[in-house]
Coordinates of C-alpha atoms in Angstrom, one line a residue:
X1 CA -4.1 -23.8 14.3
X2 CA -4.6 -23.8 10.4
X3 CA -8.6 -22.4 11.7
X4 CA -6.9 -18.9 12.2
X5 CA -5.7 -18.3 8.9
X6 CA -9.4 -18.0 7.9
X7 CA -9.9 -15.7 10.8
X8 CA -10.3 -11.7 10.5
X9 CA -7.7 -10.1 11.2
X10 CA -10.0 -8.1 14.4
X11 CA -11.3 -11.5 15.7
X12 CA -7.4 -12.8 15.7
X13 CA -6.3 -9.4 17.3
X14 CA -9.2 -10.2 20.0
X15 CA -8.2 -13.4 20.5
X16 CA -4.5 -12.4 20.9
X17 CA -5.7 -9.0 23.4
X18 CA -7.1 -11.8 25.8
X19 CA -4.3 -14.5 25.4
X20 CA -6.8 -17.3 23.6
X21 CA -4.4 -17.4 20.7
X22 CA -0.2 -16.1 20.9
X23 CA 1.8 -14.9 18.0
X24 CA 3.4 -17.9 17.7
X25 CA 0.7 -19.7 17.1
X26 CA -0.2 -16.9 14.0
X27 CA 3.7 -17.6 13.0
X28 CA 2.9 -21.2 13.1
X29 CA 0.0 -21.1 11.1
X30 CA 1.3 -18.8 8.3
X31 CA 4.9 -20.7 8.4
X32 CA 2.4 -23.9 6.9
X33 CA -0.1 -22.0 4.6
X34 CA 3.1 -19.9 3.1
X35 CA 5.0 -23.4 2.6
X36 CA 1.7 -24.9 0.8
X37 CA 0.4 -22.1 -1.4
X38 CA 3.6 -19.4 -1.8
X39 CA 5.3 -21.3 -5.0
X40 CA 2.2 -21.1 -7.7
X41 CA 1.9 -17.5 -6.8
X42 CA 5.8 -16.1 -5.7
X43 CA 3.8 -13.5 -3.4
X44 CA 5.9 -13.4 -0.5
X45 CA 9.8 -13.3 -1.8
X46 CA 11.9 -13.3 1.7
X47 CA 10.9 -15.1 4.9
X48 CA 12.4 -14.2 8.4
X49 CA 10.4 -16.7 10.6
X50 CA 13.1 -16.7 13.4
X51 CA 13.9 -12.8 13.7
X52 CA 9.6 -12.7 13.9
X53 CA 9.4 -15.6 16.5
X54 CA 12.2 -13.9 18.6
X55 CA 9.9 -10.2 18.2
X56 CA 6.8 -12.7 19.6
X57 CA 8.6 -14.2 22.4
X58 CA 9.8 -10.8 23.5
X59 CA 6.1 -9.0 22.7
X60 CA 5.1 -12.1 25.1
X61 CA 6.7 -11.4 28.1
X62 CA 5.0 -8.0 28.5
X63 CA 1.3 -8.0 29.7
X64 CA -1.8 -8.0 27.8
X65 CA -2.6 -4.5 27.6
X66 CA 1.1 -3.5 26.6
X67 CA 1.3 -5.2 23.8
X68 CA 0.1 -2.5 21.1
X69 CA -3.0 -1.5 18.7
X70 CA -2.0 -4.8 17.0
X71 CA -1.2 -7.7 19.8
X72 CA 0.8 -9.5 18.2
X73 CA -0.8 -10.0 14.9
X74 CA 1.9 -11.0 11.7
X75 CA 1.9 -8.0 8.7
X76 CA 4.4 -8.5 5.7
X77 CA 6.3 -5.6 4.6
X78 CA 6.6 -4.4 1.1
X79 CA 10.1 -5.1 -0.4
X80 CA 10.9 -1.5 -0.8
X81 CA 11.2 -1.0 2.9
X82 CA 13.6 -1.8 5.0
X83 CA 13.4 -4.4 7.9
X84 CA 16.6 -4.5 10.2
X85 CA 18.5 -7.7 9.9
X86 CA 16.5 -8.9 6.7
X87 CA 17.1 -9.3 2.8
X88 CA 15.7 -5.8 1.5
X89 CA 16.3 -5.5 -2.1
X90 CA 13.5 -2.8 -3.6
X91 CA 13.4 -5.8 -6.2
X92 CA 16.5 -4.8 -8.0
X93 CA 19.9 -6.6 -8.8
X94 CA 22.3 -3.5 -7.6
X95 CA 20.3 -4.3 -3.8
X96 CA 20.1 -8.5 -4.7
X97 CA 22.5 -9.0 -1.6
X98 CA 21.2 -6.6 0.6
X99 CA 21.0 -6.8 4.2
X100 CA 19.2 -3.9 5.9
X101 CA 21.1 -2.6 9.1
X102 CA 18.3 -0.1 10.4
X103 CA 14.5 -0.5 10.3
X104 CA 12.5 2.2 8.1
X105 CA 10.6 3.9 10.6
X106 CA 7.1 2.6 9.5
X107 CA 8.4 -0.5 9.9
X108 CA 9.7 0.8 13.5
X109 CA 6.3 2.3 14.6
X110 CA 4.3 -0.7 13.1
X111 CA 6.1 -3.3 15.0
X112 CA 5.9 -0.5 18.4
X113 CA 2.2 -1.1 17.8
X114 CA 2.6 -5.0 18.4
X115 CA 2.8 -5.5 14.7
X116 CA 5.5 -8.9 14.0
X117 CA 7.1 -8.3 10.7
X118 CA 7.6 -12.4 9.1
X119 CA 8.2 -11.8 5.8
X120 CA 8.9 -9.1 2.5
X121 CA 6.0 -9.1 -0.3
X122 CA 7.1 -8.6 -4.0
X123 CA 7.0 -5.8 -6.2
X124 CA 8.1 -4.5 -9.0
X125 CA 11.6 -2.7 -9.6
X126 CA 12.0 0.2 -7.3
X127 CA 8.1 -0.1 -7.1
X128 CA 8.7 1.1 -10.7
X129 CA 5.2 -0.6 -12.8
X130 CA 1.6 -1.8 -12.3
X131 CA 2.6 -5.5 -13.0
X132 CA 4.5 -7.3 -10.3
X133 CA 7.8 -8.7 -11.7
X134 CA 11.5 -8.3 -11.0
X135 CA 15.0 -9.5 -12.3
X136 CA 16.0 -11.0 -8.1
X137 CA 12.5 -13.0 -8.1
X138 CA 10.3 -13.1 -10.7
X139 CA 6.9 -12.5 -11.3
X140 CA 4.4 -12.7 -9.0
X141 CA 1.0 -14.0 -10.3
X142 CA -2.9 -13.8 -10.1
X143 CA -4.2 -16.0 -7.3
X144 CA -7.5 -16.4 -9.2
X145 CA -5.5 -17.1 -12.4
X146 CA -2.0 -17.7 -12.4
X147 CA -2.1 -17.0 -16.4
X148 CA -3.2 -13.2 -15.2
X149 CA -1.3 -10.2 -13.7
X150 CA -1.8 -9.3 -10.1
X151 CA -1.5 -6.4 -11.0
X152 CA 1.5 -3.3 -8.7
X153 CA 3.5 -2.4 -7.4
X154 CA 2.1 -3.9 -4.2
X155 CA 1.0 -7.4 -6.2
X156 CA 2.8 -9.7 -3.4
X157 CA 0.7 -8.1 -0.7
X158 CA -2.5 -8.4 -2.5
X159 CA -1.9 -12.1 -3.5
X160 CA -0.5 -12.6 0.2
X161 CA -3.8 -11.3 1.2
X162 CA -6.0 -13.5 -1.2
X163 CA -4.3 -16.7 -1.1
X164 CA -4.4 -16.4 3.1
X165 CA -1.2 -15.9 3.6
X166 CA -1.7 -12.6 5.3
X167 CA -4.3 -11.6 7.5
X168 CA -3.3 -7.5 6.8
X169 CA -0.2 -6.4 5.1
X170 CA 1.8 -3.0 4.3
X171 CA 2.0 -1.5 0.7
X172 CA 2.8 1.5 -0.6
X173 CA 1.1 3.7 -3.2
X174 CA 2.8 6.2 -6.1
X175 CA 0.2 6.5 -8.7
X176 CA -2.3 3.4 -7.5
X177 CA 0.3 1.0 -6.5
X178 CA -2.1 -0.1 -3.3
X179 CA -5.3 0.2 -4.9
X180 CA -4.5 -1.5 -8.5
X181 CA -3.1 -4.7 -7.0
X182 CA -6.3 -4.5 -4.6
X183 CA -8.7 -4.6 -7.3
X184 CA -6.9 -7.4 -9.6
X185 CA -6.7 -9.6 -6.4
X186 CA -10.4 -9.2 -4.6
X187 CA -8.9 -7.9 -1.6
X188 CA -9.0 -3.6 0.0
X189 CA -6.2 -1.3 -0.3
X190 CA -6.3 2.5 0.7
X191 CA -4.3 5.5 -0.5
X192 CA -4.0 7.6 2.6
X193 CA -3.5 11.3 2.7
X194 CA 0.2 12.5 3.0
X195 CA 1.5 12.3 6.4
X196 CA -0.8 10.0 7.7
X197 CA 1.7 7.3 7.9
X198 CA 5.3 8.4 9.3
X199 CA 8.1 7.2 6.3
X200 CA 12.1 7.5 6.8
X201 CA 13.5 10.4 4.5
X202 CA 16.2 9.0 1.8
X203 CA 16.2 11.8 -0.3
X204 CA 13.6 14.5 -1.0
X205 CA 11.8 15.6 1.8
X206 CA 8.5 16.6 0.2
X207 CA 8.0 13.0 -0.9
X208 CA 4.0 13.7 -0.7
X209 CA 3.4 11.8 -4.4
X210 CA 3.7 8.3 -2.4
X211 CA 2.7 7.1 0.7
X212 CA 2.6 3.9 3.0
X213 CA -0.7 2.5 3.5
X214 CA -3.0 -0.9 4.5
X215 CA -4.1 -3.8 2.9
X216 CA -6.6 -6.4 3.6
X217 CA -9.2 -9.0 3.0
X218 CA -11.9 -6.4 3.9
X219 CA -12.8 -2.7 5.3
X220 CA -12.4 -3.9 9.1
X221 CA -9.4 -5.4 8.5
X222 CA -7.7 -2.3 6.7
X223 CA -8.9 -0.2 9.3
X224 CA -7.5 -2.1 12.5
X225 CA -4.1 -2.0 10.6
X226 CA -4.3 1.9 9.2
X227 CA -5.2 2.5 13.1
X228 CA -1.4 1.0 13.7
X229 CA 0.0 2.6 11.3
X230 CA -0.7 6.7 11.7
X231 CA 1.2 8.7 13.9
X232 CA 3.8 11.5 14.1
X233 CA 7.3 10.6 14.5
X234 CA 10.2 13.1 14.1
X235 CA 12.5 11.4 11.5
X236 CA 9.3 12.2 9.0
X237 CA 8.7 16.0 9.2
X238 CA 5.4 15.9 7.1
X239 CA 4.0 13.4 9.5
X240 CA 1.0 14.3 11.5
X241 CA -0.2 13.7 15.2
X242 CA -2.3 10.8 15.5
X243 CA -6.3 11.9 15.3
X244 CA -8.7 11.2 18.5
X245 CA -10.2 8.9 16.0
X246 CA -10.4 5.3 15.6
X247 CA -10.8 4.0 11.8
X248 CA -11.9 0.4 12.8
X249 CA -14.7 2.0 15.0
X250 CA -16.0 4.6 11.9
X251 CA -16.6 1.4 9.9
X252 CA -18.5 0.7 12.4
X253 CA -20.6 3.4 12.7
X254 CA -23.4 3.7 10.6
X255 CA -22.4 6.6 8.3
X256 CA -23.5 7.1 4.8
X257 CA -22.8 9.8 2.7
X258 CA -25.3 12.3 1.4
X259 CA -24.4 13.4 -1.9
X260 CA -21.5 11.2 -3.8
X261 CA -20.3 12.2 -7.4
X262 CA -19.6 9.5 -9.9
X263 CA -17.4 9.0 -12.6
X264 CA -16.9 6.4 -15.1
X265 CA -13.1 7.7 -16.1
X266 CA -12.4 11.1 -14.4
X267 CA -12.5 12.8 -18.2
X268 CA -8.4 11.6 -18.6
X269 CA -8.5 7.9 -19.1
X270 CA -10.0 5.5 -21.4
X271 CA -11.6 2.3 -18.9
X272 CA -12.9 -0.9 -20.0
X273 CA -16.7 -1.0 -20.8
X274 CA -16.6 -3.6 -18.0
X275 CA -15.2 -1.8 -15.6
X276 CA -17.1 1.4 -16.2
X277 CA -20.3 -0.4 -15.9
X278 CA -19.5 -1.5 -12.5
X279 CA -19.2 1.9 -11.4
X280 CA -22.3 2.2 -12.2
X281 CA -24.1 -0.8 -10.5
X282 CA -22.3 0.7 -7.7
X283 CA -23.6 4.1 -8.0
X284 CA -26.6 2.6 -8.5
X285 CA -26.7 0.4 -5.2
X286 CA -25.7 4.1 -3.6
X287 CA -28.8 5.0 -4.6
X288 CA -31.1 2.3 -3.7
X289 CA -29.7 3.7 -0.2
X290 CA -31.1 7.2 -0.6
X291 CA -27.9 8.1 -1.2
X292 CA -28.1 11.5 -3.7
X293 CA -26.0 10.4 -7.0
X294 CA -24.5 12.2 -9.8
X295 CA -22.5 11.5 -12.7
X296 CA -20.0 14.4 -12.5
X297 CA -16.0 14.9 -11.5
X298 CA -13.3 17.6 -11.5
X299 CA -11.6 19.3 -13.9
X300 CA -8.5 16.6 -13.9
X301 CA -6.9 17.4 -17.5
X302 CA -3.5 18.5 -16.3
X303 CA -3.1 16.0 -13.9
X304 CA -1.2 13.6 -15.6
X305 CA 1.5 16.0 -16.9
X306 CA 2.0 17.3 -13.7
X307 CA 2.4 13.6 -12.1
X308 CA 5.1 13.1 -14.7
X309 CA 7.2 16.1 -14.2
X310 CA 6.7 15.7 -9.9
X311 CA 7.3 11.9 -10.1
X312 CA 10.2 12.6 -12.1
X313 CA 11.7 15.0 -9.9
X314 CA 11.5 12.4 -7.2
X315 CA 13.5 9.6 -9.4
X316 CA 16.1 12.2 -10.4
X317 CA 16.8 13.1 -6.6
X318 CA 16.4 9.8 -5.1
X319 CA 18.3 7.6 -7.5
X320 CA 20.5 10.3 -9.7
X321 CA 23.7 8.3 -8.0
X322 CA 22.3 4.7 -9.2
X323 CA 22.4 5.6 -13.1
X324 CA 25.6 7.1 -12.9
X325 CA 26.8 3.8 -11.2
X326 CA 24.4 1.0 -12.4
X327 CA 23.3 1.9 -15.2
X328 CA 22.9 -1.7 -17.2
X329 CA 20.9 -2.9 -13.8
X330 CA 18.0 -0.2 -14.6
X331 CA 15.1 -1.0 -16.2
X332 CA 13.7 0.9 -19.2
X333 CA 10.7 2.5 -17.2
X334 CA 13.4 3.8 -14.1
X335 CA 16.0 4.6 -16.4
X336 CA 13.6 6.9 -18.3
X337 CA 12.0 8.0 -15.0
X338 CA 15.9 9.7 -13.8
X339 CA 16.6 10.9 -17.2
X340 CA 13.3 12.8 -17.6
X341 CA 14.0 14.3 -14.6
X342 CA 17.6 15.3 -14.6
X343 CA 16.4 17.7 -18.1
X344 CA 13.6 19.5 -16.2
X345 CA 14.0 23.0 -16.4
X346 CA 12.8 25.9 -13.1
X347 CA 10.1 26.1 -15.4
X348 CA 8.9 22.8 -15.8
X349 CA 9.1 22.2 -11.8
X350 CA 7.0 25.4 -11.3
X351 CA 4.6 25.0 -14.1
X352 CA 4.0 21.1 -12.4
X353 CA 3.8 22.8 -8.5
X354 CA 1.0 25.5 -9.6
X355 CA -1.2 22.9 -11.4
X356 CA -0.9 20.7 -8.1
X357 CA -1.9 24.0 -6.2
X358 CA -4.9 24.3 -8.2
X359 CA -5.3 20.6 -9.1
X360 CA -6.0 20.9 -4.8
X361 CA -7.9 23.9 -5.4
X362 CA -10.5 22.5 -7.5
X363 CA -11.0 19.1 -5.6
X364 CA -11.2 20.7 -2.6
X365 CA -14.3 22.7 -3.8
X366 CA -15.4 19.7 -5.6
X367 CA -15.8 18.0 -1.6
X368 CA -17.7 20.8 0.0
X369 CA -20.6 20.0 -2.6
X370 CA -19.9 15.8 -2.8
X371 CA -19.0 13.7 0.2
X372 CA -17.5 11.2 -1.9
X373 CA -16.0 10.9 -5.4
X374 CA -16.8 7.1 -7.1
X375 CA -14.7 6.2 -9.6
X376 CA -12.9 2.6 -11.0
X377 CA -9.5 1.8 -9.6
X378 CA -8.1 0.8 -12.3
X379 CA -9.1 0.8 -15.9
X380 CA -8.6 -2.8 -17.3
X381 CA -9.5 -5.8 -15.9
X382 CA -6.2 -8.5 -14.9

């Protein structure tokens, strides 16, 4: 069955909706291509073959049409989620030996949707980084260059992806941690709104700075899985309802936009000449389409000062406890992250919340004139 691990992840999910392919034969296909290709690259870090095989066997004893949005099709989680009964370390040494008892509830609606969980992806410390590398297991490299970053914090999904040993997997996204890794590795990664995908609550509630989202080897593929994914559930009270909409079937559809903006950096980032040139073919290939482009963005200039001060509210809630305790098993960047956090004044949390209000103010009346805003997703190349 080695054929299906250059499948689509749709055709596998059809085969697997009419019973021409089981999850165990996925399992048995991705147990050889992980054991062949995994050591160059150190993309998937933790492998839990036997809890997914015993998920398959029970997913196939229920019929056909029970069996969820996904059928039985293998996704790898992102090692800063927790997986019931598997290693879960958020990459650091305090959680090395860590054995998670409960399931984060993505992880719990995910698998409801016939989704088997067979392995955790890499990532940076506490998803703390754009370049994939931790003290428990290394670095995780390029899979078009090994000599090259793969970029974070969701690198060990994206190389998964790439090197075919994942036909869709889970990441998650703080300041371009799915789309980063996306763009280094050739594959697609999407940012979803807040509350699209349900999350379990550790620590601050209005944790709408990062999000849980899809990866894949193409649009199609993200789509099926980001159909799996969305949903209300009531441990997650910004969670929304799942839409009367189907994602796989909108790229499907036909649409084009009308009108889409284009940027080359936003107006807040220097970006390779490369990179910024490739916007451009793109914008350009927009417009061989009859698509209406022009090279014009938001007003973005407080944006990253307020990312810093809300990002570093959310270390300073969330992991407060672990410096006091563990200290000397912190990185720089996380240390530095809590400590910022722990001297903001009132002040400097409302000053951050009312440029986010009108940060949402101005892009919202920036998309009643442009359908779409085109810009690079990263600014270097790997």
């Amino acid at each position: 069955m080695t054929d299906l691990i250059h499948t689509t992840a749709v055709e596998l999910t059809e085969l697997l909706r009419i019973g021409a392919v089981t999850p165990l034969d996925c399992l048995n296909a991705l147990e050889k291509r992980i054991a062949a290709v995994n050591t160059p690259v150190n993309a998937l870090v933790t492998l839990c073959f036997e809890r997914a095989r015993d998920h398959a066997k029970r997913l196939m004893e229920l019929p056909l049409h029970e069996r969820g949005r996904l059928a039985g099709l293998p996704v790898p989680i992102k090692d800063l989620c927790d997986v019931a009964g598997v290693r879960s370390t958020q990459g650091s040494l305090i959680f090395k030996d860590n054995v998670a008892s409960e399931s984060d509830l993505m992880v719990k609606h995910l698998e409801g949707e016939g989704g088997i969980v067979y392995a955790m992806s890499n990532t940076p410390e506490f998803g703390a980084g754009a370049h994939t590398f931790n003290e428990v297991f290394g670095v995780t490299r390029n899979p078009w260059d090994t000599r090259l970053s793969a970029s974070g914090s969701s690198g060990g999904a994206a190389v998964a992806l790439a090197t075919g040993m994942a036909w869709v997997a889970h990441g998650s996204d703080l300041g371009g941690s799915l789309r980063n890794p996306a763009s280094f590795c050739g594959v697609t990664g999407m940012r979803p709104s807040p509350g699209r995908v349900a999350a379990s609550v550790f620590s601050k509630i209005d944790g709408t700075l990062g999000v849980e989202g899809p990866m894949a080897r193409n649009v199609a593929d993200l789509a099926l899985l980001f159909d799996a994914m969305v949903g209300a559930e009531q441990g997650d009270p910004l969670s929304l309802p799942r839409e009367d909409v189907s994602y796989l079937a909108a790229t499907q559809s036909g649409w084009k936009p009308k009108r889409v903006a284009v940027s080359r950096n936003l107006g807040i980032s220097p970006v390779d000449p490369e990179i910024a040139d490739l916007v451009l073919v793109a914008a350009r290939k927009l417009e061989a389409e009859g698509v209406i482009v022009e090279e014009v963005h938001p007003d973005l200039s407080e944006a990253m000062s307020c990312f810093q001060t809300l990002r570093a509210i959310g270390y300073a809630t969330g992991m407060r406890q672990l410096l006091l305790d563990h200290r000397d098993k912190l990185k720089p960047e996380v240390i530095w992250n809590i400590e910022k956090g722990l001297k903001l004044s009132a002040e400097d949390i409302a000053k951050a919340e009312a440029q986010r209000g009108a940060l949402f103010r101005r892009m919202h009346a920036f998309l009643e004139t442009y359908d779409l805003l085109l810009c690079p997703s990263t600014i270097v190349p790997p």
